[in-house]
Coordinates of C-alpha atoms in Angstrom, one line a residue:
M296 CA 0.0 0.0 0.0
K297 CA 2.8 2.4 0.9
N298 CA 4.6 1.6 -2.3
N299 CA 1.5 2.5 -4.3
F300 CA 1.2 5.8 -2.4
N301 CA 4.9 6.6 -3.2
K302 CA 4.4 6.0 -6.9
L303 CA 1.3 8.1 -7.0
T304 CA 3.1 10.9 -5.1
L305 CA 6.0 10.9 -7.6
A306 CA 3.6 10.9 -10.5
A307 CA 1.6 13.8 -9.0
A308 CA 4.6 16.0 -8.3
I309 CA 6.1 15.5 -11.8
T310 CA 2.7 16.1 -13.4
A311 CA 2.6 19.4 -11.5
A312 CA 6.0 20.2 -12.9
A313 CA 4.8 19.6 -16.4
F314 CA 1.8 21.8 -16.0
A315 CA 3.7 24.5 -14.4
S316 CA 6.6 24.7 -16.9
Q317 CA 4.3 24.6 -19.8
A318 CA 2.0 27.2 -18.4
H319 CA 4.8 29.6 -17.5
A320 CA 6.3 29.4 -21.0
G321 CA 2.9 30.2 -22.4
G322 CA 0.9 32.5 -20.2
Y323 CA 3.9 34.2 -18.8
Q324 CA 6.2 34.9 -21.6
I325 CA 8.2 38.0 -20.6
N326 CA 8.2 41.1 -22.6
E327 CA 10.3 43.3 -20.3
Q328 CA 13.6 43.7 -22.2
S329 CA 13.3 47.4 -22.9
V330 CA 12.0 50.3 -20.8
S331 CA 12.1 52.7 -23.7
G332 CA 10.0 50.2 -25.7
Q333 CA 7.7 49.6 -22.7
G334 CA 6.7 53.3 -22.8
Y335 CA 5.0 52.8 -26.2
G336 CA 3.7 49.3 -25.5
H337 CA 6.6 47.6 -27.5
A338 CA 4.7 48.6 -30.6
G339 CA 7.9 49.3 -32.5
R340 CA 9.9 46.4 -31.1
S341 CA 11.4 45.3 -34.5
S342 CA 11.5 48.7 -36.3
N343 CA 12.3 51.5 -33.8
V344 CA 16.1 51.8 -33.5
H345 CA 16.4 53.8 -30.4
D346 CA 19.1 52.3 -28.2
A347 CA 21.1 49.1 -27.5
T348 CA 17.9 47.2 -26.6
I349 CA 17.4 46.7 -30.3
V350 CA 19.9 43.8 -29.8
Y351 CA 16.8 41.9 -28.6
G352 CA 14.1 43.8 -30.5
N353 CA 15.7 43.2 -34.0
P354 CA 19.4 42.4 -34.4
A355 CA 19.4 44.0 -37.8
G356 CA 18.8 47.4 -36.2
M357 CA 22.3 47.6 -34.6
S358 CA 23.9 48.6 -37.9
F359 CA 21.7 51.8 -37.9
L360 CA 23.2 53.0 -34.6
D361 CA 25.8 55.7 -35.1
R362 CA 28.0 54.8 -32.2
A363 CA 28.7 52.3 -29.4
Q364 CA 26.3 52.3 -26.5
V365 CA 25.3 50.3 -23.4
T366 CA 21.8 50.1 -22.0
V367 CA 20.9 48.6 -18.6
G368 CA 17.6 48.6 -16.8
A369 CA 14.8 46.7 -15.1
T370 CA 11.0 46.5 -14.8
Y371 CA 9.4 45.8 -11.4
L372 CA 6.1 43.8 -11.7
N373 CA 3.5 44.0 -9.0
V374 CA 0.6 41.5 -9.7
N375 CA -2.7 41.4 -7.9
T376 CA -5.3 38.6 -8.0
D377 CA -8.8 38.4 -6.8
I378 CA -10.2 34.8 -6.3
S379 CA -14.0 34.4 -5.9
N380 CA -16.8 31.9 -6.2
V381 CA -14.6 29.1 -4.9
E382 CA -15.8 25.5 -4.7
A383 CA -13.3 22.9 -3.3
S384 CA -14.6 19.4 -2.6
R385 CA -13.0 16.2 -1.5
F386 CA -14.2 12.7 -2.6
I387 CA -13.7 9.2 -1.4
D388 CA -14.4 5.8 -2.9
S389 CA -17.9 4.8 -1.8
G390 CA -16.8 1.3 -1.0
V391 CA -14.1 2.5 1.3
A392 CA -16.5 5.0 2.9
L393 CA -18.8 2.0 3.8
G394 CA -15.9 0.1 5.3
G395 CA -15.4 -2.2 2.3
A396 CA -13.1 -2.6 -0.7
P397 CA -12.8 0.1 -3.3
N398 CA -15.4 -0.1 -6.1
G399 CA -14.3 2.8 -8.3
N400 CA -17.2 5.1 -7.5
Q401 CA -16.3 8.3 -5.7
I402 CA -18.8 10.3 -3.5
P403 CA -18.4 13.8 -2.0
V404 CA -17.6 13.8 1.7
G405 CA -17.1 17.5 2.4
S406 CA -15.2 20.6 1.4
I407 CA -11.4 21.0 1.4
P408 CA -10.4 23.2 4.3
G409 CA -8.2 26.2 3.5
G410 CA -8.2 29.7 2.2
N411 CA -8.0 31.7 -1.1
N412 CA -6.2 35.0 -0.4
G413 CA -5.1 35.4 -4.0
D414 CA -1.9 37.1 -3.1
M415 CA 0.2 34.5 -4.8
V416 CA 2.5 36.4 -7.1
P417 CA 5.3 38.2 -5.3
G418 CA 6.7 41.5 -6.7
T419 CA 9.5 40.7 -9.0
P420 CA 12.2 42.8 -10.7
I421 CA 13.2 41.8 -14.3
P422 CA 16.6 43.1 -15.2
F423 CA 18.4 43.3 -18.6
A424 CA 21.6 44.6 -20.1
F425 CA 22.7 45.2 -23.8
Y426 CA 25.7 46.5 -25.6
A427 CA 26.0 47.5 -29.2
Q428 CA 29.2 48.4 -31.0
P429 CA 29.6 49.6 -34.7
V430 CA 32.6 48.0 -36.2
T431 CA 32.4 49.8 -39.6
D432 CA 29.8 51.9 -41.3
Q433 CA 28.0 48.7 -42.3
L434 CA 29.0 46.1 -39.7
A435 CA 28.0 46.1 -36.0
F436 CA 28.3 43.7 -33.1
G437 CA 26.2 43.4 -30.0
F438 CA 25.6 41.4 -26.8
G439 CA 22.6 41.1 -24.5
V440 CA 21.6 39.4 -21.2
Y441 CA 17.9 39.2 -20.5
A442 CA 15.0 37.0 -19.3
P443 CA 12.6 35.7 -22.1
F444 CA 10.5 33.5 -19.8
G445 CA 9.8 33.2 -16.1
S446 CA 7.3 33.5 -13.3
K447 CA 6.6 32.8 -9.7
T448 CA 3.5 31.9 -7.9
D449 CA 3.4 31.2 -4.1
Y450 CA 0.0 30.5 -2.6
E451 CA -0.7 30.4 1.1
D452 CA 0.1 27.1 2.9
D453 CA -3.6 26.2 3.3
F454 CA -4.7 27.2 -0.2
Q455 CA -7.8 25.2 -1.1
G456 CA -6.3 24.4 -4.5
R457 CA -3.0 23.2 -3.1
Y458 CA -3.5 19.6 -4.5
F459 CA -3.3 21.1 -8.0
G460 CA -0.2 23.3 -7.3
D461 CA 0.8 25.8 -4.6
Y462 CA 4.3 26.9 -5.6
T463 CA 6.0 27.5 -8.9
E464 CA 9.2 29.3 -9.7
V465 CA 10.7 29.1 -13.2
K466 CA 13.5 31.3 -14.5
V467 CA 15.0 31.4 -18.0
V468 CA 18.1 33.6 -18.6
S469 CA 19.5 34.2 -22.1
A470 CA 22.9 35.5 -23.3
Q471 CA 22.9 36.6 -26.9
P472 CA 25.9 37.6 -29.0
T473 CA 24.7 39.3 -32.2
V474 CA 26.0 40.6 -35.5
S475 CA 24.3 43.0 -38.0
Y476 CA 25.2 44.1 -41.5
R477 CA 23.7 47.0 -43.4
F478 CA 23.8 46.7 -47.2
N479 CA 22.7 50.3 -47.8
D480 CA 20.5 53.0 -46.3
Q481 CA 17.4 50.8 -46.9
W482 CA 18.3 47.2 -46.0
S483 CA 20.0 45.5 -43.1
V484 CA 20.1 42.0 -41.7
G485 CA 21.1 40.6 -38.3
A486 CA 21.5 37.3 -36.5
G487 CA 22.1 36.3 -32.9
I488 CA 22.8 33.0 -31.1
T489 CA 21.2 32.5 -27.7
Y490 CA 22.6 30.5 -24.8
N491 CA 19.7 29.8 -22.4
Q492 CA 19.6 28.5 -18.9
V493 CA 16.4 27.3 -17.2
E494 CA 15.9 26.4 -13.6
G495 CA 12.8 25.9 -11.4
E496 CA 11.2 24.6 -8.3
L497 CA 7.7 23.3 -8.3
R498 CA 5.5 22.1 -5.5
R499 CA 2.0 20.7 -4.8
Q500 CA 0.5 19.0 -1.8
L501 CA -1.0 15.5 -1.3
P502 CA -3.5 14.6 1.5
S503 CA -2.4 11.9 3.9
E504 CA -5.9 11.4 5.4
A505 CA -9.5 11.5 4.3
T506 CA -10.1 14.8 6.2
F507 CA -7.6 16.6 3.9
N508 CA -6.3 18.5 6.9
P509 CA -3.5 20.9 5.5
A510 CA -1.4 20.3 8.7
N511 CA -1.0 16.7 7.7
D512 CA -0.4 17.1 3.9
I513 CA 2.6 15.5 2.1
D514 CA 4.8 18.2 0.5
S515 CA 5.9 17.0 -3.0
R516 CA 8.3 19.0 -5.0
V517 CA 10.6 18.8 -8.0
D518 CA 13.5 21.0 -8.9
G519 CA 15.7 20.9 -12.0
D520 CA 17.7 22.8 -14.6
D521 CA 19.0 22.6 -18.1
E522 CA 20.8 24.7 -20.7
A523 CA 20.2 24.9 -24.5
W524 CA 20.9 26.9 -27.6
G525 CA 18.7 29.0 -29.9
Y526 CA 18.9 31.8 -32.4
N527 CA 17.1 34.8 -33.8
L528 CA 17.1 36.5 -37.1
G529 CA 16.1 40.0 -38.2
V530 CA 15.7 42.3 -41.2
I531 CA 15.0 46.0 -41.5
Y532 CA 13.8 47.8 -44.6
R533 CA 13.5 51.6 -45.0
P534 CA 11.6 52.3 -48.3
M535 CA 12.0 56.0 -47.4
P536 CA 13.8 57.8 -44.6
E537 CA 10.6 58.4 -42.6
T538 CA 9.4 54.8 -42.7
T539 CA 11.0 51.7 -41.1
L540 CA 9.7 48.2 -41.4
G541 CA 11.2 45.4 -39.1
L542 CA 10.7 41.7 -39.0
T543 CA 12.2 39.4 -36.3
Y544 CA 12.2 35.6 -35.9
R545 CA 13.2 33.9 -32.6
S546 CA 13.7 30.1 -32.7
K547 CA 12.2 27.6 -30.4
V548 CA 14.4 26.2 -27.6
D549 CA 14.3 22.6 -26.6
Y550 CA 15.1 21.7 -23.0
T551 CA 15.3 18.5 -21.0
L552 CA 15.0 19.4 -17.4
E553 CA 16.8 16.9 -15.2
G554 CA 16.2 17.2 -11.5
N555 CA 15.3 15.7 -8.2
F556 CA 11.9 14.8 -6.7
S557 CA 11.1 14.5 -3.0
A558 CA 8.0 13.9 -1.0
T559 CA 8.1 14.9 2.7
D560 CA 5.6 14.3 5.5
P561 CA 4.8 17.0 8.2
L562 CA 7.5 15.5 10.5
G563 CA 10.2 16.1 7.9
N564 CA 10.5 12.4 6.9
V565 CA 11.3 11.8 3.2
V566 CA 8.5 9.5 2.0
R567 CA 10.0 9.2 -1.5
S568 CA 12.8 10.5 -3.6
D569 CA 13.7 10.0 -7.2
S570 CA 14.9 11.7 -10.4
A571 CA 12.7 12.7 -13.3
N572 CA 13.0 14.1 -16.8
L573 CA 10.7 16.7 -18.3
D574 CA 11.0 17.8 -22.0
L575 CA 10.1 21.5 -22.3
T576 CA 10.0 23.6 -25.5
T577 CA 9.7 27.3 -25.6
P578 CA 8.1 28.1 -28.9
E579 CA 9.3 30.2 -31.9
T580 CA 8.0 33.8 -32.2
V581 CA 7.6 36.2 -35.1
N582 CA 7.4 40.0 -34.6
F583 CA 6.6 42.6 -37.3
S584 CA 6.5 46.3 -36.7
V585 CA 6.5 49.6 -38.5
T586 CA 7.7 53.0 -37.4
Q587 CA 6.5 56.1 -39.2
Q588 CA 8.1 59.5 -38.6
M589 CA 5.1 61.8 -38.9
S590 CA 7.0 65.0 -38.3
D591 CA 10.2 66.2 -36.7
R592 CA 8.7 65.6 -33.3
L593 CA 6.1 62.8 -33.7
K594 CA 6.5 59.2 -34.7
L595 CA 3.9 56.5 -34.6
M596 CA 4.4 52.7 -34.3
F597 CA 2.4 49.5 -34.8
G598 CA 3.4 45.9 -34.1
A599 CA 2.1 42.4 -34.3
S600 CA 3.6 39.3 -32.7
W601 CA 2.8 35.6 -33.4
V602 CA 3.8 32.7 -31.1
R603 CA 3.5 29.1 -32.3
W604 CA 1.9 27.5 -29.3
S605 CA 0.1 24.9 -31.3
Q606 CA 3.0 22.5 -30.9
F607 CA 2.0 22.1 -27.3
D608 CA -0.6 19.4 -27.9
Q609 CA 0.7 17.2 -25.0
I610 CA 3.3 17.0 -22.3
L611 CA 5.2 13.8 -21.7
V612 CA 7.1 13.1 -18.5
T613 CA 9.3 10.1 -18.0
G614 CA 10.7 8.5 -14.8
S615 CA 14.1 7.4 -13.9
Q616 CA 13.6 4.1 -15.7
G617 CA 12.3 5.7 -18.8
D618 CA 8.7 4.8 -18.1
T619 CA 5.9 7.2 -18.8
I620 CA 4.9 9.1 -15.7
T621 CA 2.2 11.2 -17.2
Q622 CA 0.9 12.2 -20.6
E623 CA -1.2 15.3 -20.5
V624 CA -3.2 16.8 -23.4
Q625 CA -2.8 20.6 -23.6
N626 CA -4.3 21.7 -26.9
Y627 CA -2.7 25.1 -26.9
S628 CA -3.5 27.5 -29.7
N629 CA -1.2 29.8 -31.7
A630 CA -1.4 33.3 -30.1
W631 CA -1.3 36.8 -31.4
A632 CA -0.5 40.2 -29.8
F633 CA -1.0 43.6 -31.3
A634 CA 0.3 47.0 -30.1
T635 CA 0.1 50.6 -31.2
G636 CA 2.0 53.5 -29.7
G637 CA 3.8 56.8 -30.3
E638 CA 6.5 59.1 -29.2
Y639 CA 6.5 62.9 -29.1
Q640 CA 9.7 64.9 -28.7
L641 CA 8.4 67.6 -26.4
T642 CA 11.7 69.4 -26.1
K643 CA 15.2 68.8 -27.3
T644 CA 15.9 66.7 -24.2
L645 CA 12.5 65.2 -23.3
A646 CA 10.4 62.6 -25.2
L647 CA 7.0 61.4 -24.1
R648 CA 5.5 58.0 -25.0
A649 CA 2.3 56.1 -24.8
G650 CA 1.0 52.7 -26.1
V651 CA -1.7 50.1 -25.9
T652 CA -1.3 46.3 -26.3
L653 CA -3.7 43.5 -26.8
D654 CA -2.2 40.1 -25.8
F655 CA -4.3 37.0 -26.5
T656 CA -3.8 33.9 -24.4
P657 CA -2.9 30.5 -25.9
T658 CA -4.7 28.7 -23.0
N659 CA -8.2 27.1 -23.2
D660 CA -11.0 26.9 -20.6
E661 CA -10.7 23.1 -20.2
D662 CA -7.0 22.9 -19.3
R663 CA -6.5 26.1 -17.4
S664 CA -4.6 25.5 -14.1
V665 CA -4.4 27.2 -10.7
R666 CA -0.7 27.6 -11.4
I667 CA -1.3 30.1 -14.3
P668 CA -4.9 31.2 -14.2
S669 CA -4.5 33.8 -17.0
D670 CA -6.6 35.0 -19.9
D671 CA -6.5 37.7 -22.6
R672 CA -4.8 40.9 -21.6
R673 CA -5.0 44.6 -22.2
I674 CA -1.9 46.7 -21.4
F675 CA -1.8 50.5 -21.2
S676 CA 1.6 52.1 -21.1
L677 CA 3.2 55.6 -20.5
G678 CA 6.8 56.5 -20.7
A679 CA 9.4 59.3 -21.0
G680 CA 13.0 59.6 -22.1
W681 CA 15.2 62.4 -20.8
S682 CA 18.6 63.1 -22.4
P683 CA 20.5 65.7 -20.4
T684 CA 23.5 65.2 -22.7
P685 CA 23.9 63.6 -26.1
D686 CA 25.7 60.8 -24.4
L687 CA 23.2 59.9 -21.7
T688 CA 19.5 59.0 -21.8
V689 CA 17.3 58.0 -18.8
D690 CA 14.1 56.2 -19.6
V691 CA 11.1 55.5 -17.3
A692 CA 7.8 53.8 -18.0
Y693 CA 4.7 52.6 -16.3
S694 CA 2.3 49.9 -17.6
Y695 CA -1.1 48.8 -16.3
L696 CA -2.2 45.3 -17.3
S697 CA -5.8 44.1 -16.9
E698 CA -6.8 40.6 -17.7
R699 CA -10.2 39.4 -18.7
G700 CA -11.9 37.6 -15.8
T701 CA -11.4 33.9 -16.1
F702 CA -12.1 30.6 -14.3
V703 CA -10.4 27.4 -13.3
E704 CA -12.0 24.0 -13.0
Q705 CA -9.8 21.0 -12.0
D706 CA -10.3 17.6 -10.5
R707 CA -8.1 14.7 -9.5
N708 CA -8.9 11.1 -8.7
D709 CA -5.5 9.8 -7.8
L710 CA -5.2 11.1 -4.2
L711 CA -5.2 8.9 -1.1
Q712 CA -3.7 5.9 -2.8
G713 CA -6.3 6.1 -5.5
V714 CA -9.4 5.9 -3.3
G715 CA -9.7 9.7 -2.7
G716 CA -10.0 12.7 -5.0
A717 CA -10.5 16.4 -5.0
S718 CA -12.0 19.2 -7.2
Y719 CA -11.4 22.9 -7.3
S720 CA -13.1 25.7 -9.2
A721 CA -12.8 29.4 -8.8
D722 CA -13.1 32.7 -10.7
Y723 CA -9.9 34.7 -11.1
K724 CA -9.4 38.4 -11.9
N725 CA -5.7 39.5 -12.5
E726 CA -4.1 42.8 -12.8
A727 CA -0.5 44.0 -12.8
H728 CA 1.5 47.2 -12.5
G729 CA 4.9 47.5 -14.2
F730 CA 7.4 50.2 -13.2
G731 CA 10.5 50.5 -15.4
A732 CA 13.8 52.5 -15.4
Q733 CA 16.6 52.3 -17.9
L734 CA 20.0 54.0 -18.5
T735 CA 21.7 54.3 -21.9
Y736 CA 25.3 55.7 -22.2
R737 CA 26.8 56.3 -25.6
F738 CA 30.5 56.3 -26.3

């Protein structure tokens, strides 16, 4: 009996890891690689050559910079979540409930004790740094360090949905050497190679008794890491000096996370430990944008991004012996995001920015998880750039993100050694505030 419980515990924890990693790479793809771009909603990400952050936005743009420069900055994200209309129930096999053998029919036996504070995403700074160096009038080199994916959720200890996931932390950091070549005043191309590191810690709880008392839960967690290579390509076309078109492609990156699993009882005893492998792919993306100089002071921008999430039809997790631990259908859809924004040069040293972004979720109602309970987003941004000298620019930005209200409905039947289960449903409403600051110095 104990051996069966251990196997179920391992499967449940690694299943949680699969859900969390996949969800974070989808619902929480990070856009914070430029504060100057944040001010206009990243509308001109592939076409607006403003500072060294173009190393990420479009590697082809470096060859349009007139001198070497370094840009460093960060955006602080503060996320708020409201959870309402919660229903959390526990089930037990009717045969066991009557004192007999399991018969496969589960009946409700009460609610799951616990809370739903909703304050599960801690404030997080997202830093970045870029350097761009013209080598000749046509050739430029650049380098960047940034975070393309990552998130953290940390529910309270007695969260009613803790059997579906109560803690997730995933971080991806990329380093990108880049080269750009400009053929003439109209055309340029660029390419970069990305070295990527991913690491994470993922937890969920398992009940040890039919009352589902949180004080007696089994804490199951998995942590792991991996490194992998990717690349990106870019092209810029200027049909006329006032108009810039940009196109950027970022490749998918394939990871195989190797880590450790442990399940610990409330007394600190390790019930089970093992190793596990999880294949994770962050998908390819395409971004197109146009920047139009309307006058000496005003320029407008529009951008569209496409992410190929349809390759996430399932997640397959294997154990230490190569056996299938879990195989979960995801049915993600390709996702689009659209942005429009502008910049107005108020004075010689001060530029004002604004933008609006619509970001559509790749998730679906059937598979949405408590780990990433997100939906379609609207983002409103304001920003400013101050250049006290030609060599120095300070950029600041603020963004307000509002998600469409969404819901989560989940159930499990593999708890309590297969004779007990749980269900959780709730309505979620998310919003976030982003505060960014950036410094650019030109040599």
